[in-house]
Amino acid sequence: MRFEIITIFPGFFSGIFEHGIVRRAQMQGLVSVGVHDLRAHTHDRHRTVDDRPFGGGEGMVLKPEPLAEALNELRIEPKATRKGTPGVEQTRVILLSAQGRTLTQPLVRELARLERIVLLCGRYEGVDERINELYCDMELSIGDYVLSGGELAGAVVVDAVMRLVPGVLGNEASGEFESFGAADTEIAADQEGVPRSQHGSGGLLDYPHYTRPAEFAGLHVPDVLLQGDHQQIRRWRREQQLRKTLANRPDLLDKAVLNEEDKRLLAMIRAGNR
Ligand code: SAM
């Protein structure tokens, strides 16, 4: 998979993708990132990328011409003329914007199936809307707050999507076990007879994790995790997932994939009986 980032601050990305899984994925040739300086597509002495907004008001707006030129250099045509271009189905042009659709893990999973993602980082009051209209397949927000630029949001998208590209995570399953992981209902049960639907988090938050030492600052790791009974551990973890989701993100429970045991547990937690 290839990411292309268009920004007025290319230096922002130096170092940011040189750690951990993201670095390894690039070294293995599974993903690559191109950072493109928007100012390279200006043609005046001041390398101007912004201008005042029509209609008045605060701030500046990123001009359309440098963005269009940067996109053309990446062989991204306007949407209207893109049909039939080889690879077009596998490419998405994304405008990072507080006004966009919110990034969620299901959307991250969708994006991870593409071959190329082009990210436009806005600055100031944003990007001239005609760039969105002409070139962008999607406006994407990383949450309900306003950043000073799209660079951080772009880095978040690259990180979240890249780790789900096949082969990037050492253990392929870890993308399904973590918070917001999909429930794998296709496969009935694993070799221990545990329904696969309870392996994936099914849209719930992750359970708490512990490592050595078994006692720290007077706090003990829950006994169940030390006893090696995998069924009990699974049940305990599932209960913790339900508890955490209920406490921190009850909205997720509406869409979560819950089986009868989950529903019973949740009812008991809600009733304060556990
Ligand atoms: N006037 C815009 C608004 O009210 O929606 C805010 C512009 S913001 C100061 C500058 C740039 O930061 C945006 O063009 C966008 O690229 C980026 N940005 C800000 N918040 C974002 C968010 N939540 N998600 C993704 N990008 C964001």
Coordinates of N, CA and C in Angstrom, one line a residue, residues 42-250:
T42 N 3.9 26.0 -6.3 CA 3.5 27.4 -6.4 C 4.5 28.0 -7.5
H43 N 4.1 29.2 -8.0 CA 5.0 29.7 -9.1 C 5.2 31.2 -8.9
D44 N 5.1 31.7 -7.7 CA 5.4 33.1 -7.4 C 6.6 33.2 -6.5
R45 N 7.1 34.4 -6.4 CA 8.3 34.6 -5.6 C 8.1 34.2 -4.1
H46 N 6.9 34.4 -3.6 CA 6.6 34.1 -2.2 C 6.1 32.7 -1.9
R47 N 6.0 32.0 -2.9 CA 5.5 30.6 -2.9 C 4.2 30.5 -2.1
T48 N 3.3 31.3 -2.6 CA 2.0 31.5 -1.9 C 1.1 30.3 -2.0
V49 N 0.6 29.8 -0.9 CA -0.3 28.6 -1.0 C -1.7 29.0 -0.5
D50 N -1.9 30.3 0.1 CA -3.1 30.6 0.7 C -3.6 32.0 0.2
D51 N -4.9 32.3 0.5 CA -5.4 33.6 0.1 C -6.6 33.9 1.0
R52 N -7.1 35.2 0.9 CA -8.2 35.6 1.8 C -9.5 34.9 1.3
P53 N -10.4 34.7 2.3 CA -11.7 34.1 1.9 C -12.6 35.0 1.1
F54 N -13.2 34.5 0.1 CA -14.3 35.3 -0.5 C -15.4 35.4 0.5
G55 N -16.1 36.6 0.5 CA -17.2 36.8 1.5 C -16.7 37.4 2.8
G56 N -15.4 37.5 2.9 CA -14.8 38.0 4.2 C -14.7 37.0 5.3
G57 N -14.3 37.5 6.4 CA -14.2 36.6 7.6 C -12.8 36.3 8.0
E58 N -12.6 35.6 9.1 CA -11.3 35.4 9.6 C -10.5 34.4 8.7
G59 N -9.2 34.5 8.9 CA -8.3 33.5 8.4 C -8.1 33.5 6.9
M60 N -7.3 32.5 6.5 CA -6.9 32.3 5.1 C -7.4 30.9 4.7
V61 N -7.3 30.7 3.3 CA -7.8 29.5 2.8 C -6.7 28.9 1.8
L62 N -6.5 27.6 1.8 CA -5.5 27.1 0.9 C -6.1 27.2 -0.5
K63 N -5.3 27.8 -1.4 CA -5.7 28.1 -2.8 C -5.8 26.7 -3.6
P64 N -6.7 26.7 -4.6 CA -6.9 25.5 -5.3 C -5.8 25.1 -6.3
E65 N -5.1 26.1 -6.9 CA -4.2 25.8 -8.0 C -3.0 24.9 -7.5
P66 N -2.3 25.2 -6.4 CA -1.2 24.4 -6.0 C -1.7 22.9 -5.7
L67 N -2.8 22.8 -5.1 CA -3.3 21.5 -4.7 C -3.7 20.7 -5.9
A68 N -4.3 21.3 -6.9 CA -4.6 20.6 -8.2 C -3.4 20.2 -8.9
E69 N -2.4 21.0 -8.9 CA -1.1 20.7 -9.5 C -0.4 19.5 -8.8
A70 N -0.4 19.6 -7.5 CA 0.2 18.5 -6.7 C -0.5 17.2 -7.0
L71 N -1.8 17.2 -7.1 CA -2.6 16.0 -7.4 C -2.3 15.5 -8.8
N72 N -2.2 16.4 -9.7 CA -2.0 16.0 -11.1 C -0.6 15.4 -11.2
E73 N 0.4 15.9 -10.4 CA 1.7 15.3 -10.5 C 1.6 13.8 -9.9
L74 N 0.7 13.6 -9.0 CA 0.5 12.2 -8.5 C -0.4 11.4 -9.4
R75 N -0.7 11.9 -10.6 CA -1.6 11.3 -11.6 C -3.0 11.1 -11.0
I76 N -3.4 12.0 -10.2 CA -4.8 12.0 -9.7 C -5.6 13.0 -10.6
E77 N -6.5 12.4 -11.3 CA -7.3 13.3 -12.2 C -8.6 13.7 -11.4
P78 N -9.3 14.7 -11.9 CA -10.5 15.1 -11.3 C -11.5 13.9 -11.4
K79 N -12.4 13.8 -10.4 CA -13.3 12.6 -10.3 C -14.0 12.3 -11.6
A80 N -14.5 13.4 -12.2 CA -15.3 13.3 -13.4 C -14.6 12.6 -14.6
T81 N -13.2 12.7 -14.6 CA -12.5 12.1 -15.7 C -11.7 10.9 -15.3
R82 N -11.9 10.5 -14.0 CA -11.1 9.4 -13.5 C -11.5 8.1 -13.9
K83 N -12.8 7.9 -14.2 CA -13.3 6.6 -14.6 C -12.5 5.9 -15.7
G84 N -12.3 4.6 -15.5 CA -11.5 3.9 -16.5 C -10.0 4.0 -16.4
T85 N -9.5 4.9 -15.5 CA -8.1 5.0 -15.3 C -7.6 3.8 -14.5
P86 N -6.5 3.1 -15.0 CA -6.1 1.9 -14.3 C -5.8 2.2 -12.8
G87 N -6.2 1.3 -11.9 CA -5.9 1.5 -10.5 C -6.9 2.4 -9.7
V88 N -7.8 3.0 -10.5 CA -8.6 4.1 -9.8 C -9.5 3.5 -8.7
E89 N -10.0 2.3 -8.9 CA -10.8 1.6 -7.8 C -10.0 1.5 -6.5
Q90 N -8.8 1.3 -6.7 CA -7.9 1.0 -5.5 C -7.3 2.2 -4.9
T91 N -7.7 3.4 -5.3 CA -7.1 4.7 -4.8 C -8.2 5.5 -4.2
R92 N -8.0 6.1 -3.1 CA -8.9 7.1 -2.5 C -8.2 8.4 -2.2
V93 N -8.8 9.5 -2.6 CA -8.3 10.8 -2.3 C -9.1 11.3 -1.1
I94 N -8.4 11.6 0.0 CA -9.1 12.0 1.3 C -8.7 13.4 1.7
L95 N -9.7 14.2 1.9 CA -9.5 15.5 2.5 C -9.6 15.4 4.0
L96 N -8.6 15.7 4.7 CA -8.6 15.7 6.2 C -9.4 17.0 6.6
S97 N -10.4 16.8 7.4 CA -11.3 18.0 7.7 C -12.1 17.7 8.9
A98 N -12.3 18.7 9.8 CA -13.1 18.5 11.0 C -14.6 18.3 10.5
Q99 N -14.9 18.7 9.3 CA -16.3 18.5 8.8 C -16.5 17.1 8.2
G100 N -15.5 16.3 8.2 CA -15.6 15.0 7.6 C -16.3 13.9 8.3
R101 N -16.5 12.8 7.7 CA -17.0 11.6 8.3 C -16.0 11.1 9.4
T102 N -16.4 10.6 10.5 CA -15.5 10.3 11.6 C -14.7 9.0 11.3
L103 N -13.4 9.0 11.5 CA -12.6 7.8 11.4 C -13.0 6.8 12.5
T104 N -13.4 5.6 12.1 CA -13.7 4.5 13.1 C -12.9 3.3 12.6
Q105 N -12.8 2.3 13.5 CA -12.1 1.1 13.1 C -12.7 0.4 11.9
P106 N -14.0 0.3 11.8 CA -14.6 -0.4 10.6 C -14.1 0.4 9.3
L107 N -14.1 1.7 9.4 CA -13.6 2.5 8.2 C -12.1 2.2 8.0
V108 N -11.4 2.1 9.1 CA -9.9 1.8 8.9 C -9.8 0.5 8.2
R109 N -10.6 -0.5 8.6 CA -10.5 -1.8 7.9 C -10.8 -1.7 6.4
E110 N -11.8 -0.9 6.1 CA -12.1 -0.7 4.7 C -10.9 -0.1 3.9
L111 N -10.4 1.0 4.5 CA -9.3 1.7 3.9 C -8.0 0.8 3.7
A112 N -7.8 -0.1 4.6 CA -6.7 -1.0 4.6 C -6.7 -2.0 3.4
R113 N -7.9 -2.0 2.7 CA -8.0 -2.9 1.5 C -7.5 -2.2 0.3
L114 N -7.3 -0.9 0.3 CA -6.9 -0.1 -0.9 C -5.4 -0.3 -1.2
E115 N -5.1 0.2 -2.4 CA -3.6 0.1 -2.7 C -3.0 1.5 -2.5
R116 N -3.8 2.6 -2.6 CA -3.2 3.9 -2.5 C -4.2 4.9 -1.9
I117 N -3.6 5.6 -0.9 CA -4.4 6.6 -0.2 C -3.7 8.0 -0.3
V118 N -4.4 9.0 -0.8 CA -3.8 10.3 -1.0 C -4.5 11.2 0.1
L119 N -3.7 11.8 1.0 CA -4.2 12.6 2.1 C -3.9 14.1 1.9
L120 N -4.9 14.9 1.8 CA -4.7 16.3 1.7 C -4.8 17.0 3.1
C121 N -3.7 17.6 3.5 CA -3.7 18.2 4.9 C -4.1 19.7 4.7
G122 N -5.2 20.1 5.3 CA -5.6 21.5 5.3 C -4.8 22.3 6.3
R123 N -4.9 23.6 6.2 CA -4.3 24.5 7.2 C -5.2 25.7 7.2
Y124 N -4.9 26.6 8.1 CA -5.7 27.9 8.2 C -7.2 27.6 8.4
E125 N -8.0 28.2 7.6 CA -9.5 27.9 7.7 C -9.9 26.7 6.9
G126 N -8.9 26.1 6.1 CA -9.2 24.9 5.4 C -8.8 25.1 3.9
V127 N -9.4 24.2 3.1 CA -9.0 24.1 1.7 C -10.1 24.7 0.8
D128 N -9.8 25.3 -0.3 CA -10.9 25.8 -1.2 C -11.8 24.6 -1.5
E129 N -13.1 24.8 -1.3 CA -14.0 23.7 -1.4 C -14.1 23.1 -2.8
R130 N -13.6 23.8 -3.8 CA -13.6 23.2 -5.2 C -12.7 22.0 -5.3
I131 N -11.6 22.0 -4.5 CA -10.7 20.8 -4.5 C -11.5 19.6 -4.0
N132 N -12.2 19.8 -2.9 CA -13.0 18.7 -2.4 C -14.0 18.2 -3.4
E133 N -14.7 19.2 -4.1 CA -15.7 18.8 -5.1 C -15.1 18.1 -6.3
L134 N -14.0 18.6 -6.7 CA -13.4 18.0 -8.0 C -12.6 16.7 -7.8
Y135 N -11.9 16.6 -6.6 CA -10.9 15.5 -6.5 C -11.2 14.5 -5.4
C136 N -11.9 15.0 -4.3 CA -11.8 14.1 -3.1 C -13.0 13.1 -3.1
D137 N -12.6 11.9 -2.7 CA -13.6 10.8 -2.5 C -14.2 10.9 -1.2
M138 N -13.6 11.5 -0.2 CA -14.1 11.5 1.1 C -13.5 12.6 1.9
E139 N -14.3 13.2 2.8 CA -13.7 14.1 3.8 C -13.7 13.3 5.1
L140 N -12.5 13.4 5.8 CA -12.3 12.5 6.9 C -11.9 13.3 8.2
S141 N -12.6 13.1 9.3 CA -12.2 13.7 10.5 C -11.7 12.7 11.5
I142 N -10.8 13.0 12.3 CA -10.3 12.0 13.3 C -11.0 12.2 14.7
G143 N -12.0 13.1 14.7 CA -12.7 13.3 16.0 C -13.3 14.7 16.1
D144 N -14.2 14.8 17.0 CA -15.0 16.1 17.1 C -14.2 17.1 17.9
Y145 N -13.1 17.6 17.3 CA -12.4 18.7 17.8 C -11.6 19.3 16.6
V146 N -11.1 20.5 16.8 CA -10.4 21.2 15.7 C -8.9 21.3 15.9
L147 N -8.2 20.7 15.0 CA -6.7 20.7 15.0 C -6.3 22.0 14.2
S148 N -5.0 22.3 14.4 CA -4.5 23.5 13.6 C -4.2 23.1 12.2
G149 N -4.0 21.8 11.9 CA -3.7 21.4 10.6 C -4.0 20.0 10.4
G150 N -4.0 19.5 9.1 CA -4.4 18.1 8.8 C -3.2 17.2 9.0
E151 N -2.0 17.7 9.3 CA -0.8 16.8 9.4 C -1.0 15.7 10.5
L152 N -1.4 16.1 11.7 CA -1.5 15.1 12.8 C -2.6 14.1 12.4
A153 N -3.7 14.6 11.8 CA -4.8 13.7 11.4 C -4.3 12.7 10.4
G154 N -3.5 13.3 9.4 CA -2.9 12.4 8.4 C -2.1 11.3 9.0
A155 N -1.2 11.7 9.9 CA -0.4 10.7 10.6 C -1.2 9.6 11.3
V156 N -2.3 10.0 11.9 CA -3.2 9.1 12.6 C -3.8 8.1 11.6
V157 N -4.2 8.6 10.4 CA -4.8 7.8 9.4 C -3.8 6.8 8.9
V158 N -2.6 7.2 8.6 CA -1.5 6.3 8.1 C -1.2 5.2 9.2
D159 N -1.1 5.6 10.4 CA -0.8 4.6 11.5 C -1.9 3.6 11.6
A160 N -3.1 4.1 11.7 CA -4.2 3.2 12.0 C -4.4 2.2 10.8
V161 N -4.3 2.8 9.6 CA -4.6 1.9 8.4 C -3.5 1.0 8.1
M162 N -2.3 1.5 8.2 CA -1.1 0.7 7.9 C -1.0 -0.6 8.7
R163 N -1.3 -0.5 10.0 CA -1.2 -1.7 10.8 C -2.2 -2.8 10.5
L164 N -3.2 -2.5 9.7 CA -4.2 -3.5 9.3 C -3.9 -4.0 7.9
V165 N -2.9 -3.5 7.2 CA -2.5 -4.0 5.9 C -2.0 -5.4 6.1
P166 N -2.5 -6.4 5.3 CA -2.1 -7.8 5.6 C -0.6 -8.0 5.7
G167 N -0.1 -8.7 6.7 CA 1.3 -8.9 6.9 C 2.0 -8.0 7.8
V168 N 1.4 -6.8 8.1 CA 2.1 -5.8 8.9 C 2.1 -6.2 10.4
L169 N 1.0 -6.6 11.0 CA 1.0 -7.1 12.3 C 1.6 -8.5 12.4
G170 N 2.5 -8.7 13.3 CA 3.1 -10.1 13.4 C 2.0 -11.1 13.5
N171 N 1.1 -11.0 14.4 CA 0.0 -12.0 14.6 C -1.2 -11.4 13.9
E172 N -1.6 -12.0 12.8 CA -2.7 -11.4 12.0 C -3.9 -11.2 12.9
A173 N -4.1 -12.1 13.9 CA -5.3 -12.0 14.7 C -5.4 -10.8 15.6
S174 N -4.2 -10.2 15.8 CA -4.3 -9.1 16.9 C -5.1 -8.0 16.4
G175 N -5.3 -7.8 15.2 CA -6.3 -6.7 14.7 C -7.7 -7.0 15.1
E176 N -8.0 -8.3 15.3 CA -9.4 -8.7 15.6 C -9.6 -8.8 17.1
F177 N -8.5 -9.0 17.9 CA -8.7 -9.2 19.3 C -8.8 -7.8 20.0
E178 N -8.3 -6.8 19.4 CA -8.2 -5.5 20.2 C -9.5 -4.7 20.2
S179 N -9.4 -3.5 20.8 CA -10.6 -2.7 20.9 C -11.2 -2.5 19.5
F180 N -12.5 -2.5 19.4 CA -13.3 -2.3 18.1 C -13.1 -3.4 17.1
G181 N -12.4 -4.5 17.5 CA -12.1 -5.6 16.6 C -13.4 -6.2 16.0
A182 N -13.4 -6.7 14.8 CA -14.5 -7.3 14.2 C -14.8 -8.7 14.9
A183 N -16.0 -9.1 15.0 CA -16.3 -10.4 15.4 C -16.2 -11.3 14.2
D184 N -15.5 -12.4 14.4 CA -15.4 -13.4 13.3 C -16.5 -14.4 13.4
T185 N -17.6 -14.2 12.9 CA -18.7 -15.1 13.0 C -18.7 -16.2 11.9
E186 N -17.8 -16.0 11.0 CA -17.8 -17.0 9.8 C -17.4 -18.4 10.3
I187 N -16.4 -18.4 11.2 CA -15.8 -19.7 11.6 C -16.5 -20.0 12.9
A188 N -17.1 -21.2 13.0 CA -17.9 -21.5 14.1 C -17.2 -21.6 15.4
A189 N -16.1 -22.3 15.5 CA -15.4 -22.5 16.8 C -13.9 -22.8 16.5
D190 N -13.1 -22.5 17.5 CA -11.7 -22.8 17.4 C -11.4 -24.3 17.9
Q191 N -10.2 -24.7 18.0 CA -9.9 -26.1 18.4 C -10.3 -26.4 19.8
E192 N -10.5 -25.3 20.6 CA -10.9 -25.5 22.0 C -12.4 -25.5 22.2
G193 N -13.1 -25.3 21.0 CA -14.5 -25.2 21.1 C -15.1 -23.9 21.5
V194 N -14.2 -22.9 21.6 CA -14.7 -21.5 21.9 C -15.2 -20.8 20.7
P195 N -16.4 -20.3 20.7 CA -17.0 -19.7 19.5 C -16.0 -18.6 19.1
R196 N -15.8 -18.5 17.7 CA -14.9 -17.5 17.2 C -15.4 -16.1 17.5
S197 N -16.8 -16.0 17.6 CA -17.4 -14.7 17.8 C -16.9 -14.1 19.1
Q198 N -16.4 -14.9 20.0 CA -15.9 -14.4 21.2 C -14.4 -14.1 21.2
H199 N -13.8 -14.5 20.1 CA -12.4 -14.2 20.0 C -12.2 -12.7 19.6
G200 N -12.9 -12.4 18.5 CA -12.8 -11.0 18.0 C -13.6 -10.2 19.1
S201 N -13.2 -8.9 19.2 CA -13.9 -8.1 20.3 C -15.3 -7.8 20.0
G202 N -15.7 -8.0 18.7 CA -17.1 -7.8 18.3 C -17.5 -6.4 18.5
G203 N -16.6 -5.5 18.4 CA -17.0 -4.0 18.5 C -16.9 -3.5 19.9
L204 N -16.5 -4.3 20.9 CA -16.3 -3.8 22.3 C -14.9 -3.3 22.4
L205 N -14.7 -2.6 23.6 CA -13.3 -2.2 23.9 C -12.5 -3.4 24.4
D206 N -11.2 -3.2 24.4 CA -10.3 -4.3 24.9 C -10.4 -4.5 26.4
Y207 N -10.0 -5.7 26.8 CA -9.9 -5.9 28.3 C -8.6 -5.4 28.8
P208 N -8.4 -5.3 30.2 CA -7.2 -4.8 30.7 C -6.1 -5.9 30.6
H209 N -4.9 -5.4 30.4 CA -3.7 -6.2 30.3 C -2.8 -6.1 31.5
Y210 N -2.1 -7.1 31.8 CA -1.1 -7.1 32.9 C 0.1 -7.9 32.5
T211 N 1.3 -7.5 33.1 CA 2.5 -8.3 32.9 C 3.2 -8.3 34.3
R212 N 4.4 -9.0 34.3 CA 5.2 -9.1 35.6 C 5.6 -7.7 36.1
P213 N 5.7 -7.4 37.4 CA 5.5 -8.4 38.5 C 4.0 -8.6 38.8
A214 N 3.7 -9.7 39.5 CA 2.4 -10.1 39.8 C 1.8 -9.2 40.9
E215 N 2.7 -8.5 41.6 CA 2.2 -7.5 42.6 C 3.0 -6.2 42.3
F216 N 2.3 -5.1 42.2 CA 3.0 -3.8 42.0 C 2.3 -2.7 42.8
A217 N 3.0 -2.0 43.6 CA 2.5 -0.9 44.5 C 1.3 -1.4 45.3
G218 N 1.4 -2.7 45.7 CA 0.3 -3.2 46.6 C -0.9 -3.7 45.8
L219 N -0.8 -3.6 44.4 CA -1.9 -4.1 43.6 C -1.6 -5.4 43.0
H220 N -2.5 -6.4 43.0 CA -2.2 -7.7 42.5 C -2.9 -8.0 41.2
V221 N -2.2 -8.7 40.4 CA -2.8 -9.1 39.1 C -4.0 -10.0 39.5
P222 N -5.2 -9.9 38.8 CA -6.3 -10.8 39.1 C -5.9 -12.3 39.1
D223 N -6.3 -13.0 40.1 CA -5.9 -14.4 40.3 C -6.2 -15.3 39.0
V224 N -7.3 -15.0 38.4 CA -7.8 -15.8 37.3 C -6.7 -15.9 36.2
L225 N -5.9 -14.8 36.1 CA -4.9 -14.7 35.0 C -3.7 -15.5 35.3
L226 N -3.6 -15.9 36.6 CA -2.4 -16.6 37.0 C -2.6 -18.1 37.1
Q227 N -3.9 -18.5 36.9 CA -4.2 -20.0 37.1 C -4.2 -20.8 35.9
G228 N -4.1 -20.2 34.7 CA -3.9 -21.0 33.5 C -5.2 -21.7 33.0
D229 N -6.4 -21.4 33.5 CA -7.6 -22.0 33.0 C -8.1 -21.1 31.9
H230 N -7.9 -21.6 30.7 CA -8.2 -20.7 29.5 C -9.6 -20.3 29.3
Q231 N -10.5 -21.2 29.7 CA -12.0 -20.9 29.6 C -12.3 -19.8 30.6
Q232 N -11.8 -19.9 31.8 CA -12.0 -18.9 32.9 C -11.4 -17.6 32.5
I233 N -10.2 -17.6 31.9 CA -9.6 -16.4 31.5 C -10.4 -15.7 30.4
R234 N -10.9 -16.5 29.5 CA -11.7 -16.0 28.4 C -12.9 -15.3 28.9
R235 N -13.6 -16.0 29.9 CA -14.8 -15.4 30.5 C -14.5 -14.1 31.2
W236 N -13.4 -14.2 32.0 CA -13.1 -13.0 32.8 C -12.8 -11.8 31.8
R237 N -12.1 -12.1 30.8 CA -11.7 -11.0 29.8 C -13.0 -10.4 29.1
R238 N -13.9 -11.3 28.8 CA -15.1 -10.9 28.1 C -15.9 -10.0 29.1
E239 N -16.0 -10.4 30.3 CA -16.7 -9.6 31.3 C -16.0 -8.2 31.5
Q240 N -14.7 -8.2 31.5 CA -14.0 -6.9 31.6 C -14.3 -6.0 30.4
Q241 N -14.3 -6.7 29.2 CA -14.6 -5.9 28.0 C -16.0 -5.2 28.1
L242 N -16.9 -6.0 28.6 CA -18.3 -5.5 28.7 C -18.3 -4.4 29.8
R243 N -17.6 -4.6 30.9 CA -17.6 -3.6 31.9 C -17.0 -2.3 31.4
K244 N -15.8 -2.4 30.7 CA -15.2 -1.2 30.3 C -16.0 -0.5 29.2
T245 N -16.6 -1.2 28.3 CA -17.4 -0.6 27.3 C -18.6 0.1 27.9
L246 N -19.2 -0.6 28.9 CA -20.4 0.0 29.5 C -20.0 1.3 30.3
A247 N -18.8 1.3 30.9 CA -18.4 2.5 31.7 C -17.9 3.6 30.8
N248 N -17.1 3.3 29.7 CA -16.5 4.4 28.9 C -17.2 4.7 27.6
R249 N -17.8 3.7 27.0 CA -18.4 3.9 25.7 C -19.7 3.1 25.5
P250 N -20.7 3.4 26.3 CA -21.9 2.6 26.3 C -22.6 2.7 24.9

